Amino acid sequence: DTAVSQTPKYLVTQMGNDKSIKCEQNLGHDTMYWYKQDSKKFLKIMFSYNNKELIINETVPNRFSPKSPDKAHLNLHINSLELGDSAVYFCASQKSGEAFFGQGTRLTVV
Amino acid sequence: QKEVEQNSGPLSVPEGAIASLNCTYSDRVSQSFFWYRQYSGKSPELIMSIYSNGDKEDGRFTAQLNKASQYVSLLIRDSQPSDSATYLCAATFMDTGRRALTFGSGTRLQVQP
C-alpha cells in the first residue's frame, strides 16, 4: 500500500478556474503538510495540519485553502488559479521531523 | 541569511569516488537535520536523519553534524550512477514552535560512469 497518495498526478487548467488536489496517508501520523516546489526546485511549506488544526499558514494567498476531514486526509483547494500557481505540489505526512511525500501533483495553469 | 543553504551544483564525481554534500543553516534554535534525495520527476525521499553532533553512518551514507559551526554534511562512499539526483538538506527550527521542515534549495549530484 502507498503510504502517502495524492491525486491527480497531472493537472492542466485555465486561469480563473478552481481546482482541488487530494491527499491521503495510511501511516497514522498526526501531522500532514502541503509543499510547493517551484521551477528552480525550491521546496517551500505552504500549510500544516495537526489533529485537524491548522498550525502553520505561511505567506500563501488566501486563494489556497487546506481542508482536512480527518487526520488521514489533507486536501488542497485553489480558487481563481493564476499563471504563477504553476508548480509541483507535494503532500507529506510527518512524524518526528521525518516526512514521507506523496508522488506530487504537477499543476499547469494556461 | 537564508535559513538552510546549499550549493546548487552540479557536483560531478566519478563512479566509485566519495561525494561530499554540504549544508549550512541559520543561527536559530534548530532541532533536527535531514537529507532527502529527489530523482528528477519524483518526490523527495528520506535517506538520513541526524539529531546530535558527530557522525551517523548508514551503509554507504554518512551524515555529519557540527552545531557549533552550523554545518551538516552528507558523504556518499563508492558513488554509483544511480546516486545521481538532487540532495535536499532540511532542518526543523523550534524557536516558533514549528516542526515543519525547512529545506535548502538542493545540490544536484552527477556520478559519471
PDB file of C-alpha atoms in Angstrom:
ATOM      1  CA  ASP A   1       0.000   0.000   0.000  1.00  0.00           C
ATOM      2  CA  THR A   2       1.166   3.506  -0.820  1.00  0.00           C
ATOM      3  CA  ALA A   3       1.950   5.403   2.392  1.00  0.00           C
ATOM      4  CA  VAL A   4       1.021   8.858   1.077  1.00  0.00           C
ATOM      5  CA  SER A   5      -1.096   9.088  -2.022  1.00  0.00           C
ATOM      6  CA  GLN A   6      -2.156  12.240  -3.797  1.00  0.00           C
ATOM      7  CA  THR A   7      -4.269  12.783  -6.867  1.00  0.00           C
ATOM      8  CA  PRO A   8      -4.170  13.826  -9.583  1.00  0.00           C
ATOM      9  CA  LYS A   9      -0.564  13.448 -10.711  1.00  0.00           C
ATOM     10  CA  TYR A  10      -1.023  15.992 -13.501  1.00  0.00           C
ATOM     11  CA  LEU A  11      -3.466  18.873 -13.624  1.00  0.00           C
ATOM     12  CA  VAL A  12      -3.754  21.286 -16.537  1.00  0.00           C
ATOM     13  CA  THR A  13      -6.319  24.035 -16.206  1.00  0.00           C
ATOM     14  CA  GLN A  14      -7.153  27.521 -17.356  1.00  0.00           C
ATOM     15  CA  MET A  15      -6.639  30.724 -15.448  1.00  0.00           C
ATOM     16  CA  GLY A  16      -9.521  31.613 -13.191  1.00  0.00           C
ATOM     17  CA  ASN A  17     -10.629  28.039 -12.580  1.00  0.00           C
ATOM     18  CA  ASP A  18     -10.994  26.404  -9.173  1.00  0.00           C
ATOM     19  CA  LYS A  19      -9.300  23.062  -8.573  1.00  0.00           C
ATOM     20  CA  SER A  20      -8.610  20.606  -5.756  1.00  0.00           C
ATOM     21  CA  ILE A  21      -5.798  18.186  -5.028  1.00  0.00           C
ATOM     22  CA  LYS A  22      -6.461  15.265  -2.706  1.00  0.00           C
ATOM     23  CA  CYS A  23      -4.059  13.613  -0.276  1.00  0.00           C
ATOM     24  CA  GLU A  24      -4.385  10.600   1.973  1.00  0.00           C
ATOM     25  CA  GLN A  25      -1.901   8.894   4.297  1.00  0.00           C
ATOM     26  CA  ASN A  26      -2.114   5.484   5.949  1.00  0.00           C
ATOM     27  CA  LEU A  27       0.864   5.918   8.281  1.00  0.00           C
ATOM     28  CA  GLY A  28      -1.175   7.014  11.261  1.00  0.00           C
ATOM     29  CA  HIS A  29       0.767  10.278  11.558  1.00  0.00           C
ATOM     30  CA  ASP A  30      -0.848  13.264  13.232  1.00  0.00           C
ATOM     31  CA  THR A  31       0.738  15.911  11.042  1.00  0.00           C
ATOM     32  CA  MET A  32       0.350  16.485   7.322  1.00  0.00           C
ATOM     33  CA  TYR A  33       1.765  19.212   5.111  1.00  0.00           C
ATOM     34  CA  TRP A  34       1.460  20.787   1.717  1.00  0.00           C
ATOM     35  CA  TYR A  35       4.655  21.903   0.000  1.00  0.00           C
ATOM     36  CA  LYS A  36       5.141  23.805  -3.236  1.00  0.00           C
ATOM     37  CA  GLN A  37       8.161  23.143  -5.443  1.00  0.00           C
ATOM     38  CA  ASP A  38       8.825  25.843  -7.997  1.00  0.00           C
ATOM     39  CA  SER A  39      10.686  25.667 -11.299  1.00  0.00           C
ATOM     40  CA  LYS A  40      14.004  26.131  -9.506  1.00  0.00           C
ATOM     41  CA  LYS A  41      13.218  23.035  -7.431  1.00  0.00           C
ATOM     42  CA  PHE A  42      12.957  25.030  -4.214  1.00  0.00           C
ATOM     43  CA  LEU A  43      10.605  23.209  -1.834  1.00  0.00           C
ATOM     44  CA  LYS A  44       8.618  25.524   0.420  1.00  0.00           C
ATOM     45  CA  ILE A  45       5.997  24.724   3.002  1.00  0.00           C
ATOM     46  CA  MET A  46       2.502  26.045   2.479  1.00  0.00           C
ATOM     47  CA  PHE A  47       0.345  24.521   5.199  1.00  0.00           C
ATOM     48  CA  SER A  48       0.451  22.112   8.070  1.00  0.00           C
ATOM     49  CA  TYR A  49      -2.369  20.298   9.809  1.00  0.00           C
ATOM     50  CA  ASN A  50      -2.006  18.605  13.169  1.00  0.00           C
ATOM     51  CA  ASN A  51      -5.006  16.717  14.515  1.00  0.00           C
ATOM     52  CA  LYS A  52      -7.240  18.652  12.112  1.00  0.00           C
ATOM     53  CA  GLU A  53      -5.980  22.022  13.301  1.00  0.00           C
ATOM     54  CA  LEU A  54      -4.070  24.410  11.097  1.00  0.00           C
ATOM     55  CA  ILE A  55      -0.813  25.161  12.878  1.00  0.00           C
ATOM     56  CA  ILE A  56       1.175  26.791  10.123  1.00  0.00           C
ATOM     57  CA  ASN A  57      -0.026  29.116   7.424  1.00  0.00           C
ATOM     58  CA  GLU A  58       2.907  30.643   5.599  1.00  0.00           C
ATOM     59  CA  THR A  59       2.546  33.705   3.387  1.00  0.00           C
ATOM     60  CA  VAL A  60       0.272  31.912   0.964  1.00  0.00           C
ATOM     61  CA  PRO A  61      -2.548  33.719  -0.876  1.00  0.00           C
ATOM     62  CA  ASN A  62      -5.954  33.070   0.618  1.00  0.00           C
ATOM     63  CA  ARG A  63      -6.968  31.585  -2.721  1.00  0.00           C
ATOM     64  CA  PHE A  64      -5.333  28.457  -1.330  1.00  0.00           C
ATOM     65  CA  SER A  65      -7.283  26.661   1.369  1.00  0.00           C
ATOM     66  CA  PRO A  66      -6.441  23.335   3.017  1.00  0.00           C
ATOM     67  CA  LYS A  67      -9.277  21.046   4.043  1.00  0.00           C
ATOM     68  CA  SER A  68      -8.828  18.157   6.448  1.00  0.00           C
ATOM     69  CA  PRO A  69     -11.904  15.980   7.067  1.00  0.00           C
ATOM     70  CA  ASP A  70      -9.844  13.695   9.310  1.00  0.00           C
ATOM     71  CA  LYS A  71      -6.201  13.178  10.252  1.00  0.00           C
ATOM     72  CA  ALA A  72      -5.613  10.813   7.336  1.00  0.00           C
ATOM     73  CA  HIS A  73      -6.650  13.350   4.701  1.00  0.00           C
ATOM     74  CA  LEU A  74      -5.446  16.814   3.778  1.00  0.00           C
ATOM     75  CA  ASN A  75      -6.831  18.256   0.574  1.00  0.00           C
ATOM     76  CA  LEU A  76      -5.782  21.484  -1.095  1.00  0.00           C
ATOM     77  CA  HIS A  77      -8.330  23.700  -2.786  1.00  0.00           C
ATOM     78  CA  ILE A  78      -7.240  26.539  -5.025  1.00  0.00           C
ATOM     79  CA  ASN A  79      -9.585  29.289  -6.203  1.00  0.00           C
ATOM     80  CA  SER A  80      -9.127  31.592  -9.178  1.00  0.00           C
ATOM     81  CA  LEU A  81      -5.970  29.946 -10.453  1.00  0.00           C
ATOM     82  CA  GLU A  82      -3.212  32.187 -11.762  1.00  0.00           C
ATOM     83  CA  LEU A  83      -0.288  31.504 -14.110  1.00  0.00           C
ATOM     84  CA  GLY A  84       2.121  31.834 -11.190  1.00  0.00           C
ATOM     85  CA  ASP A  85       0.456  28.946  -9.420  1.00  0.00           C
ATOM     86  CA  SER A  86       2.051  26.542 -11.896  1.00  0.00           C
ATOM     87  CA  ALA A  87       4.347  24.286  -9.881  1.00  0.00           C
ATOM     88  CA  VAL A  88       4.580  20.832  -8.370  1.00  0.00           C
ATOM     89  CA  TYR A  89       2.615  20.459  -5.152  1.00  0.00           C
ATOM     90  CA  PHE A  90       3.604  17.776  -2.667  1.00  0.00           C
ATOM     91  CA  CYS A  91       1.596  16.424   0.201  1.00  0.00           C
ATOM     92  CA  ALA A  92       3.575  14.950   3.086  1.00  0.00           C
ATOM     93  CA  SER A  93       2.895  13.085   6.290  1.00  0.00           C
ATOM     94  CA  GLN A  94       5.369  13.633   9.084  1.00  0.00           C
ATOM     95  CA  LYS A  95       6.451  12.200  12.408  1.00  0.00           C
ATOM     96  CA  SER A  96       9.395  13.482  14.438  1.00  0.00           C
ATOM     97  CA  GLY A  97      10.593  15.547  11.526  1.00  0.00           C
ATOM     98  CA  GLU A  98      10.777  12.619   9.140  1.00  0.00           C
ATOM     99  CA  ALA A  99       8.480  13.386   6.242  1.00  0.00           C
ATOM    100  CA  PHE A 100       7.028  10.987   3.725  1.00  0.00           C
ATOM    101  CA  PHE A 101       5.941  12.581   0.492  1.00  0.00           C
ATOM    102  CA  GLY A 102       3.216  11.826  -1.980  1.00  0.00           C
ATOM    103  CA  GLN A 103       4.042  11.474  -5.669  1.00  0.00           C
ATOM    104  CA  GLY A 104       3.372  15.152  -6.339  1.00  0.00           C
ATOM    105  CA  THR A 105       0.858  16.976  -8.500  1.00  0.00           C
ATOM    106  CA  ARG A 106       2.224  18.930 -11.423  1.00  0.00           C
ATOM    107  CA  LEU A 107      -0.154  21.852 -11.848  1.00  0.00           C
ATOM    108  CA  THR A 108      -0.009  23.800 -15.087  1.00  0.00           C
ATOM    109  CA  VAL A 109      -2.142  26.898 -15.446  1.00  0.00           C
ATOM    110  CA  VAL A 110      -2.617  28.084 -19.016  1.00  0.00           C
TER     111      VAL A 110
ATOM    112  CA  GLN B   1      20.606  34.908   5.802  1.00  0.00           C
ATOM    113  CA  LYS B   2      18.670  32.055   4.280  1.00  0.00           C
ATOM    114  CA  GLU B   3      17.604  29.501   6.827  1.00  0.00           C
ATOM    115  CA  VAL B   4      19.153  26.490   5.090  1.00  0.00           C
ATOM    116  CA  GLU B   5      21.752  26.963   2.386  1.00  0.00           C
ATOM    117  CA  GLN B   6      23.249  24.553  -0.118  1.00  0.00           C
ATOM    118  CA  ASN B   7      25.411  24.892  -3.183  1.00  0.00           C
ATOM    119  CA  SER B   8      23.161  24.153  -6.146  1.00  0.00           C
ATOM    120  CA  GLY B   9      25.903  22.345  -8.066  1.00  0.00           C
ATOM    121  CA  PRO B  10      26.046  20.318 -10.144  1.00  0.00           C
ATOM    122  CA  LEU B  11      28.589  18.332  -8.210  1.00  0.00           C
ATOM    123  CA  SER B  12      30.204  15.853 -10.558  1.00  0.00           C
ATOM    124  CA  VAL B  13      32.169  12.859  -9.267  1.00  0.00           C
ATOM    125  CA  PRO B  14      33.450   9.714 -10.983  1.00  0.00           C
ATOM    126  CA  GLU B  15      31.917   6.362 -10.182  1.00  0.00           C
ATOM    127  CA  GLY B  16      33.464   4.850  -7.065  1.00  0.00           C
ATOM    128  CA  ALA B  17      34.537   8.194  -5.598  1.00  0.00           C
ATOM    129  CA  ILE B  18      33.288   9.850  -2.426  1.00  0.00           C
ATOM    130  CA  ALA B  19      30.676  12.549  -2.958  1.00  0.00           C
ATOM    131  CA  SER B  20      30.580  15.257  -0.298  1.00  0.00           C
ATOM    132  CA  LEU B  21      27.459  17.390   0.029  1.00  0.00           C
ATOM    133  CA  ASN B  22      27.376  20.350   2.368  1.00  0.00           C
ATOM    134  CA  CYS B  23      24.715  22.423   4.065  1.00  0.00           C
ATOM    135  CA  THR B  24      24.745  25.375   6.464  1.00  0.00           C
ATOM    136  CA  TYR B  25      21.860  26.723   8.486  1.00  0.00           C
ATOM    137  CA  SER B  26      20.929  29.960  10.187  1.00  0.00           C
ATOM    138  CA  ASP B  27      21.535  30.756  13.812  1.00  0.00           C
ATOM    139  CA  ARG B  28      18.180  29.642  15.177  1.00  0.00           C
ATOM    140  CA  VAL B  29      17.099  27.033  17.620  1.00  0.00           C
ATOM    141  CA  SER B  30      17.499  24.044  15.402  1.00  0.00           C
ATOM    142  CA  GLN B  31      16.351  20.625  16.390  1.00  0.00           C
ATOM    143  CA  SER B  32      16.894  18.005  13.765  1.00  0.00           C
ATOM    144  CA  PHE B  33      18.523  17.661  10.398  1.00  0.00           C
ATOM    145  CA  PHE B  34      17.660  15.530   7.434  1.00  0.00           C
ATOM    146  CA  TRP B  35      18.916  14.612   4.000  1.00  0.00           C
ATOM    147  CA  TYR B  36      16.421  13.848   1.272  1.00  0.00           C
ATOM    148  CA  ARG B  37      17.132  12.534  -2.201  1.00  0.00           C
ATOM    149  CA  GLN B  38      14.978  13.564  -5.128  1.00  0.00           C
ATOM    150  CA  TYR B  39      15.245  11.959  -8.535  1.00  0.00           C
ATOM    151  CA  SER B  40      14.064  14.016 -11.483  1.00  0.00           C
ATOM    152  CA  GLY B  41      10.282  13.983 -11.699  1.00  0.00           C
ATOM    153  CA  LYS B  42       9.923  12.124  -8.410  1.00  0.00           C
ATOM    154  CA  SER B  43       9.132  13.057  -4.828  1.00  0.00           C
ATOM    155  CA  PRO B  44      11.773  13.573  -2.127  1.00  0.00           C
ATOM    156  CA  GLU B  45      12.652  10.500  -0.085  1.00  0.00           C
ATOM    157  CA  LEU B  46      14.357  10.491   3.291  1.00  0.00           C
ATOM    158  CA  ILE B  47      17.816   8.928   3.322  1.00  0.00           C
ATOM    159  CA  MET B  48      19.365  10.151   6.579  1.00  0.00           C
ATOM    160  CA  SER B  49      18.416  11.937   9.764  1.00  0.00           C
ATOM    161  CA  ILE B  50      20.802  13.263  12.413  1.00  0.00           C
ATOM    162  CA  TYR B  51      19.998  14.848  15.735  1.00  0.00           C
ATOM    163  CA  SER B  52      23.260  15.215  17.654  1.00  0.00           C
ATOM    164  CA  ASN B  53      26.801  16.324  16.935  1.00  0.00           C
ATOM    165  CA  GLY B  54      29.078  13.825  15.257  1.00  0.00           C
ATOM    166  CA  ASP B  55      28.776  11.243  12.540  1.00  0.00           C
ATOM    167  CA  LYS B  56      25.995   8.843  11.704  1.00  0.00           C
ATOM    168  CA  GLU B  57      26.583   6.064   9.230  1.00  0.00           C
ATOM    169  CA  ASP B  58      24.069   4.041   7.234  1.00  0.00           C
ATOM    170  CA  GLY B  59      25.517   1.832   4.538  1.00  0.00           C
ATOM    171  CA  ARG B  60      27.357   3.992   2.019  1.00  0.00           C
ATOM    172  CA  PHE B  61      25.943   7.184   3.555  1.00  0.00           C
ATOM    173  CA  THR B  62      27.440   9.173   6.430  1.00  0.00           C
ATOM    174  CA  ALA B  63      25.814  12.290   7.835  1.00  0.00           C
ATOM    175  CA  GLN B  64      27.937  14.707   9.855  1.00  0.00           C
ATOM    176  CA  LEU B  65      26.593  17.408  12.155  1.00  0.00           C
ATOM    177  CA  ASN B  66      28.513  20.263  13.741  1.00  0.00           C
ATOM    178  CA  LYS B  67      26.136  22.523  15.632  1.00  0.00           C
ATOM    179  CA  ALA B  68      28.857  24.928  16.722  1.00  0.00           C
ATOM    180  CA  SER B  69      29.652  25.634  13.069  1.00  0.00           C
ATOM    181  CA  GLN B  70      26.003  25.313  11.981  1.00  0.00           C
ATOM    182  CA  TYR B  71      27.059  22.786   9.420  1.00  0.00           C
ATOM    183  CA  VAL B  72      25.699  19.460   8.262  1.00  0.00           C
ATOM    184  CA  SER B  73      27.109  17.280   5.517  1.00  0.00           C
ATOM    185  CA  LEU B  74      26.408  14.049   3.688  1.00  0.00           C
ATOM    186  CA  LEU B  75      29.135  11.750   2.408  1.00  0.00           C
ATOM    187  CA  ILE B  76      28.353   9.089  -0.167  1.00  0.00           C
ATOM    188  CA  ARG B  77      31.051   6.456  -0.457  1.00  0.00           C
ATOM    189  CA  ASP B  78      31.580   4.359  -3.590  1.00  0.00           C
ATOM    190  CA  SER B  79      29.283   6.650  -5.567  1.00  0.00           C
ATOM    191  CA  GLN B  80      27.173   4.952  -8.205  1.00  0.00           C
ATOM    192  CA  PRO B  81      25.460   6.415 -11.279  1.00  0.00           C
ATOM    193  CA  SER B  82      22.171   5.568  -9.554  1.00  0.00           C
ATOM    194  CA  ASP B  83      23.094   8.110  -6.856  1.00  0.00           C
ATOM    195  CA  SER B  84      22.719  10.884  -9.438  1.00  0.00           C
ATOM    196  CA  ALA B  85      19.908  13.035  -8.068  1.00  0.00           C
ATOM    197  CA  THR B  86      19.234  16.265  -6.205  1.00  0.00           C
ATOM    198  CA  TYR B  87      20.019  16.078  -2.498  1.00  0.00           C
ATOM    199  CA  LEU B  88      17.962  18.288  -0.222  1.00  0.00           C
ATOM    200  CA  CYS B  89      19.129  19.314   3.216  1.00  0.00           C
ATOM    201  CA  ALA B  90      16.347  20.069   5.702  1.00  0.00           C
ATOM    202  CA  ALA B  91      16.059  21.211   9.299  1.00  0.00           C
ATOM    203  CA  THR B  92      13.386  21.753  11.876  1.00  0.00           C
ATOM    204  CA  PHE B  93      13.516  25.000  13.844  1.00  0.00           C
ATOM    205  CA  MET B  94      11.857  25.143  17.230  1.00  0.00           C
ATOM    206  CA  ASP B  95      12.005  28.834  18.076  1.00  0.00           C
ATOM    207  CA  THR B  96       8.450  29.458  16.972  1.00  0.00           C
ATOM    208  CA  GLY B  97       7.159  26.028  17.911  1.00  0.00           C
ATOM    209  CA  ARG B  98       7.281  24.979  14.325  1.00  0.00           C
ATOM    210  CA  ARG B  99       8.118  21.407  13.486  1.00  0.00           C
ATOM    211  CA  ALA B 100       7.832  21.831   9.774  1.00  0.00           C
ATOM    212  CA  LEU B 101      10.842  21.099   7.653  1.00  0.00           C
ATOM    213  CA  THR B 102      12.746  23.978   6.144  1.00  0.00           C
ATOM    214  CA  PHE B 103      14.546  22.856   3.010  1.00  0.00           C
ATOM    215  CA  GLY B 104      17.631  24.085   1.264  1.00  0.00           C
ATOM    216  CA  SER B 105      17.498  24.591  -2.466  1.00  0.00           C
ATOM    217  CA  GLY B 106      19.215  21.269  -3.116  1.00  0.00           C
ATOM    218  CA  THR B 107      22.516  20.145  -4.629  1.00  0.00           C
ATOM    219  CA  ARG B 108      22.445  18.247  -7.890  1.00  0.00           C
ATOM    220  CA  LEU B 109      24.859  15.315  -7.879  1.00  0.00           C
ATOM    221  CA  GLN B 110      26.091  13.711 -11.082  1.00  0.00           C
ATOM    222  CA  VAL B 111      28.036  10.455 -10.844  1.00  0.00           C
ATOM    223  CA  GLN B 112      29.942   9.799 -14.040  1.00  0.00           C
ATOM    224  CA  PRO B 113      30.273   6.122 -15.119  1.00  0.00           C
TER     225      PRO B 113
END
